């Protein structure tokens, strides 16, 4: 079975590794190509956009793809929308592999934001020193805030305008809870801003915020695109793909 995995996540790499060990599957992973030092998947891969939903549909046909797995990041909404349209027009099934969301636990103080712009308004209303951990996309929404000092952390530097008062740290998870606590203490952080990405790799900041009693402005995931099946685990994805052999 020729499987196109739309990747860019740790789950997509795990899935590619699992399918590569099973001779019944021929997986090929596609990455967006925005990260300068990517972690490469096992098996075949390609990099860069397809040229929208039509380009992806054409690519699916020309590479005899039989199943598409959308294992992109929960916030890669454009790619997920394109995958839904392309799979439907190419007549191939689409599996969505989406890691579980984080949910608030006892002791958490979460302020729900619907978008980065919404989060930026909240932060400006009360924060003096914010820890902005939303990756490099969406940081532009905070650029107009001259009241708050920001500690901004992302894998690659944001290309958009940044808030005037900030320090930029380039780092890739996983992040240790004790290190996160030390960082928040050192910079006297009074709010953490996060996307609800889910996953263990970057959850340490939420545990640290809970222990320190620091509120978290949590940006909700964009709406899901249609698919034939949704799973939140690599095991679930492998089982569903096997059921279609
Ligand atoms: P996006 O806004 O949904 O997509 C923008 C465009 O980038 C798409 O229309 C597509 O171009 C291209 N693209 C995105 N993912 C692709 C993939 N896996 N293979 C080929 N082309 C892809 O995506 P994004 O939020 O910039 O994310 C880009 C990549 O980074 C994805 O692989 C995603 O899983 C990963 N990532 C995203 C985030 C995040 O917070 N958004 C975090 C970690 C990792 P065409 O229309 O030309 O096909």
Short mmCIF file of C-alpha atoms and ligand atoms in Angstrom, two decimals:
data_model
loop_
_atom_site.label_atom_id
_atom_site.label_comp_id
_atom_site.label_asym_id
_atom_site.label_seq_id
_atom_site.Cartn_x
_atom_site.Cartn_y
_atom_site.Cartn_z
CA UNK A 1 0.00 0.00 0.00
CA UNK A 2 1.44 3.34 -1.07
CA UNK A 3 0.91 5.68 1.90
CA UNK A 4 1.55 9.41 1.79
CA UNK A 5 2.24 10.74 5.29
CA UNK A 6 1.87 14.50 5.64
CA UNK A 7 4.44 15.05 8.36
CA UNK A 8 6.34 17.57 10.42
CA UNK A 9 5.50 15.94 13.78
CA UNK A 10 7.08 13.32 16.01
CA UNK A 11 4.00 11.13 15.42
CA UNK A 12 4.54 11.24 11.65
CA UNK A 13 8.13 10.04 12.16
CA UNK A 14 7.00 7.22 14.46
CA UNK A 15 4.37 6.17 11.93
CA UNK A 16 6.88 6.20 9.07
CA UNK A 17 9.21 4.03 11.16
CA UNK A 18 6.43 1.56 12.00
CA UNK A 19 5.22 1.27 8.39
CA UNK A 20 8.79 0.93 7.10
CA UNK A 21 9.12 -2.28 9.15
CA UNK A 22 6.08 -3.85 7.45
CA UNK A 23 6.75 -4.92 3.85
CA UNK A 24 3.07 -4.52 2.98
CA UNK A 25 3.43 -0.73 3.22
CA UNK A 26 5.42 1.71 1.15
CA UNK A 27 5.35 4.96 3.16
CA UNK A 28 6.53 8.32 1.86
CA UNK A 29 6.66 11.30 4.22
CA UNK A 30 6.14 14.89 3.08
CA UNK A 31 7.50 17.77 5.16
CA UNK A 32 6.69 21.44 4.88
CA UNK A 33 10.36 22.36 4.86
CA UNK A 34 10.13 25.37 7.16
CA UNK A 35 12.47 24.08 9.87
CA UNK A 36 16.14 24.70 9.06
CA UNK A 37 17.48 21.58 10.83
CA UNK A 38 14.68 19.00 10.51
CA UNK A 39 14.49 15.58 12.14
CA UNK A 40 14.26 13.27 9.15
CA UNK A 41 11.77 10.39 8.93
CA UNK A 42 12.63 6.79 8.11
CA UNK A 43 11.86 5.69 4.58
CA UNK A 44 11.28 7.89 1.56
CA UNK A 45 10.54 11.55 1.99
CA UNK A 46 10.00 14.71 0.01
CA UNK A 47 9.97 18.35 1.06
CA UNK A 48 8.00 21.52 0.20
CA UNK A 49 4.48 22.50 -0.81
CA UNK A 50 2.42 20.75 -3.47
CA UNK A 51 0.81 23.90 -4.85
CA UNK A 52 -2.47 23.86 -2.93
CA UNK A 53 -5.20 21.21 -2.91
CA UNK A 54 -5.19 20.81 -6.71
CA UNK A 55 -1.43 20.31 -6.75
CA UNK A 56 -1.70 17.70 -4.01
CA UNK A 57 -4.50 15.86 -5.85
CA UNK A 58 -2.33 15.73 -8.98
CA UNK A 59 0.65 14.53 -6.93
CA UNK A 60 -1.48 11.77 -5.32
CA UNK A 61 -2.51 10.54 -8.80
CA UNK A 62 0.95 10.68 -10.32
CA UNK A 63 2.54 8.79 -7.41
CA UNK A 64 -0.20 6.14 -7.23
CA UNK A 65 -0.91 7.02 -3.59
CA UNK A 66 -3.59 4.75 -2.10
CA UNK A 67 -4.03 6.31 1.35
CA UNK A 68 -3.16 9.74 2.75
CA UNK A 69 -2.35 10.16 6.43
CA UNK A 70 -2.58 13.74 7.66
CA UNK A 71 -0.11 13.64 10.54
CA UNK A 72 0.65 17.36 10.42
CA UNK A 73 0.76 19.53 13.52
CA UNK A 74 -2.67 20.32 15.04
CA UNK A 75 -2.19 23.98 14.03
CA UNK A 76 -1.21 23.30 10.38
CA UNK A 77 -4.80 24.05 9.34
CA UNK A 78 -4.13 25.03 5.73
CA UNK A 79 -2.37 21.76 4.98
CA UNK A 80 -5.13 19.75 6.68
CA UNK A 81 -7.80 21.59 4.67
CA UNK A 82 -5.86 20.95 1.45
CA UNK A 83 -5.46 17.28 2.36
CA UNK A 84 -9.23 16.92 2.84
CA UNK A 85 -10.02 18.51 -0.53
CA UNK A 86 -7.26 16.68 -2.40
CA UNK A 87 -8.07 13.24 -0.97
CA UNK A 88 -11.75 13.71 -1.83
CA UNK A 89 -11.03 14.81 -5.39
CA UNK A 90 -8.42 12.07 -5.93
CA UNK A 91 -10.79 9.45 -4.45
CA UNK A 92 -8.36 8.14 -1.82
CA UNK A 93 -9.13 7.66 1.90
CA UNK A 94 -7.77 10.17 4.39
CA UNK A 95 -6.70 9.28 7.92
CA UNK A 96 -6.16 12.10 10.41
CA UNK A 97 -3.54 11.38 13.09
CA UNK A 98 -3.93 14.13 15.68
CA UNK A 99 -2.27 13.90 19.07
CA UNK A 100 -4.52 14.41 22.14
CA UNK A 101 -5.06 17.94 23.36
CA UNK A 102 -3.78 19.05 26.74
CA UNK A 103 -6.52 19.48 29.32
CA UNK A 104 -6.36 21.61 32.46
CA UNK A 105 -5.67 19.77 35.73
CA UNK A 106 -6.20 20.71 39.37
CA UNK A 107 -4.04 23.73 40.15
CA UNK A 108 -3.93 24.98 36.56
CA UNK A 109 -5.07 28.52 35.81
CA UNK A 110 -5.82 28.52 32.10
CA UNK A 111 -7.24 31.47 30.20
CA UNK A 112 -8.80 30.28 26.93
CA UNK A 113 -7.89 32.16 23.76
CA UNK A 114 -9.34 31.38 20.34
CA UNK A 115 -6.50 32.81 18.23
CA UNK A 116 -3.02 34.33 18.67
CA UNK A 117 -4.62 37.79 18.32
CA UNK A 118 -7.07 36.95 21.10
CA UNK A 119 -4.19 35.73 23.27
CA UNK A 120 -2.24 38.92 22.54
CA UNK A 121 -5.14 41.08 23.78
CA UNK A 122 -5.31 39.09 27.02
CA UNK A 123 -1.57 39.32 27.64
CA UNK A 124 -1.51 43.08 27.05
CA UNK A 125 -4.34 43.57 29.55
CA UNK A 126 -2.39 42.29 32.57
CA UNK A 127 1.10 40.92 31.91
CA UNK A 128 4.43 42.59 32.62
CA UNK A 129 6.63 39.61 31.72
CA UNK A 130 5.30 36.88 29.40
CA UNK A 131 6.81 33.58 28.21
CA UNK A 132 5.74 33.24 24.57
CA UNK A 133 6.03 29.58 23.56
CA UNK A 134 3.84 29.34 20.47
CA UNK A 135 6.53 28.61 17.89
CA UNK A 136 7.54 31.23 15.40
CA UNK A 137 4.18 31.46 13.60
CA UNK A 138 1.71 33.79 15.27
CA UNK A 139 4.30 35.81 17.19
CA UNK A 140 3.42 38.77 14.92
CA UNK A 141 0.14 39.13 16.86
CA UNK A 142 2.11 40.30 19.91
CA UNK A 143 4.27 42.84 18.04
CA UNK A 144 2.14 45.87 18.97
CA UNK A 145 2.44 45.24 22.72
CA UNK A 146 5.02 47.64 24.17
CA UNK A 147 3.81 47.17 27.77
CA UNK A 148 4.94 43.57 28.22
CA UNK A 149 8.47 42.19 28.16
CA UNK A 150 8.55 38.85 26.31
CA UNK A 151 10.73 35.78 26.57
CA UNK A 152 10.13 34.27 23.11
CA UNK A 153 11.11 30.65 22.45
CA UNK A 154 10.99 28.92 19.08
CA UNK A 155 13.00 26.37 17.06
CA UNK A 156 13.80 28.83 14.28
CA UNK A 157 13.72 32.63 14.55
CA UNK A 158 10.38 34.24 13.71
CA UNK A 159 10.53 36.16 10.42
CA UNK A 160 7.75 38.60 11.33
CA UNK A 161 7.97 41.73 13.45
CA UNK A 162 8.56 41.07 17.16
CA UNK A 163 7.47 43.04 20.23
CA UNK A 164 9.92 45.84 21.03
CA UNK A 165 10.86 44.46 24.48
CA UNK A 166 11.91 40.84 24.20
CA UNK A 167 14.60 38.20 24.44
CA UNK A 168 14.61 35.45 21.80
CA UNK A 169 15.73 31.92 22.69
CA UNK A 170 16.10 29.35 19.90
CA UNK A 171 15.57 25.85 21.28
CA UNK A 172 13.88 22.56 20.42
CA UNK A 173 12.11 20.34 22.99
CA UNK A 174 11.86 18.17 24.93
CA UNK A 175 12.07 20.61 27.84
CA UNK A 176 12.67 19.41 31.39
CA UNK A 177 10.21 20.54 34.09
CA UNK A 178 12.95 21.74 36.46
CA UNK A 179 14.57 23.73 33.65
CA UNK A 180 11.22 25.29 32.79
CA UNK A 181 10.70 26.26 36.44
CA UNK A 182 14.20 27.79 36.58
CA UNK A 183 13.58 29.73 33.35
CA UNK A 184 10.27 31.12 34.59
CA UNK A 185 11.77 32.10 37.94
CA UNK A 186 14.88 33.66 36.41
CA UNK A 187 12.82 35.84 34.08
CA UNK A 188 10.08 36.58 36.65
CA UNK A 189 7.43 35.33 34.21
CA UNK A 190 3.83 36.21 35.11
CA UNK A 191 2.09 34.39 32.23
CA UNK A 192 2.87 31.55 29.82
CA UNK A 193 1.36 31.70 26.32
CA UNK A 194 0.94 28.36 24.58
CA UNK A 195 -0.90 26.75 21.70
CA UNK A 196 -2.84 23.65 22.68
CA UNK A 197 -0.42 21.50 20.69
CA UNK A 198 -0.55 18.51 23.05
CA UNK A 199 2.27 15.98 23.41
CA UNK A 200 4.85 15.19 26.08
CA UNK A 201 7.78 17.01 24.43
CA UNK A 202 6.65 20.50 25.43
CA UNK A 203 4.29 19.74 28.32
CA UNK A 204 6.94 20.66 30.92
CA UNK A 205 6.07 24.36 30.70
CA UNK A 206 2.49 23.58 31.76
CA UNK A 207 3.63 21.55 34.77
CA UNK A 208 6.08 24.33 35.69
CA UNK A 209 3.37 26.98 35.44
CA UNK A 210 1.07 24.87 37.63
CA UNK A 211 3.74 24.45 40.31
CA UNK A 212 4.59 28.15 40.30
CA UNK A 213 0.93 29.28 40.20
CA UNK A 214 1.48 31.12 36.90
CA UNK A 215 -1.53 31.47 34.55
CA UNK A 216 -1.39 30.03 31.03
CA UNK A 217 -3.06 31.70 28.08
CA UNK A 218 -3.98 28.62 26.03
CA UNK A 219 -4.73 29.09 22.33
CA UNK A 220 -7.36 26.61 21.10
CA UNK A 221 -6.79 24.39 18.09
CA UNK A 222 -8.27 25.43 14.76
CA UNK A 223 -11.38 23.48 13.66
CA UNK A 224 -10.74 19.98 12.32
CA UNK A 225 -10.98 19.29 8.58
CA UNK A 226 -13.09 16.34 7.37
CA UNK A 227 -11.42 12.94 7.10
CA UNK A 228 -12.47 9.29 6.79
CA UNK A 229 -11.10 8.33 10.16
CA UNK A 230 -9.48 10.13 13.10
CA UNK A 231 -7.05 8.63 15.57
CA UNK A 232 -4.95 10.20 18.32
CA UNK A 233 -2.26 7.53 18.39
CA UNK A 234 0.32 5.95 16.11
CA UNK A 235 -0.98 2.51 17.16
CA UNK A 236 -4.47 3.57 16.08
CA UNK A 237 -3.13 4.74 12.73
CA UNK A 238 -1.25 1.49 12.10
CA UNK A 239 -4.33 -0.58 13.05
CA UNK A 240 -6.59 1.41 10.71
CA UNK A 241 -4.13 1.16 7.82
CA UNK A 242 -3.76 -2.60 8.36
CA UNK A 243 -7.55 -2.96 8.30
CA UNK A 244 -7.55 -1.45 4.80
CA UNK A 245 -4.96 -3.80 3.29
P1 LIG B 1 0.15 25.30 7.02
O1 LIG B 1 0.08 26.74 7.36
O2 LIG B 1 -1.05 24.46 7.30
O3 LIG B 1 0.52 25.08 5.49
C1 LIG B 1 1.00 26.11 4.65
C2 LIG B 1 1.50 25.48 3.37
O4 LIG B 1 2.73 24.81 3.60
C3 LIG B 1 0.58 24.42 2.81
O5 LIG B 1 -0.48 25.01 2.07
C4 LIG B 1 1.53 23.61 1.98
O6 LIG B 1 1.84 24.27 0.76
C5 LIG B 1 2.79 23.62 2.82
N1 LIG B 1 2.87 22.47 3.74
C6 LIG B 1 2.52 22.40 5.04
N2 LIG B 1 2.77 21.21 5.56
C7 LIG B 1 3.29 20.47 4.54
C8 LIG B 1 3.74 19.13 4.44
N3 LIG B 1 3.75 18.29 5.50
N4 LIG B 1 4.20 18.70 3.22
C9 LIG B 1 4.22 19.55 2.16
N5 LIG B 1 3.79 20.81 2.21
C10 LIG B 1 3.35 21.28 3.38
O7 LIG B 1 1.40 24.62 7.72
P2 LIG B 1 2.38 25.18 8.86
O8 LIG B 1 1.57 25.44 10.08
O9 LIG B 1 3.23 26.25 8.26
O10 LIG B 1 3.26 23.86 9.10
C11 LIG B 1 4.26 23.49 8.17
C12 LIG B 1 4.87 22.17 8.62
O11 LIG B 1 5.41 22.34 9.93
C13 LIG B 1 3.87 21.03 8.69
O12 LIG B 1 4.52 19.87 8.21
C14 LIG B 1 3.54 20.93 10.17
O13 LIG B 1 3.20 19.61 10.53
C15 LIG B 1 4.83 21.38 10.81
N6 LIG B 1 4.64 22.04 12.12
C16 LIG B 1 3.77 23.06 12.27
C17 LIG B 1 3.62 23.65 13.51
C18 LIG B 1 2.64 24.78 13.74
O14 LIG B 1 2.54 25.27 14.88
N7 LIG B 1 1.88 25.22 12.75
C19 LIG B 1 4.38 23.19 14.60
C20 LIG B 1 5.28 22.12 14.41
C21 LIG B 1 5.40 21.56 13.16
P3 LIG B 1 1.06 23.95 -0.60
O15 LIG B 1 -0.29 24.59 -0.45
O16 LIG B 1 1.91 24.56 -1.64
O17 LIG B 1 0.96 22.45 -0.73
#
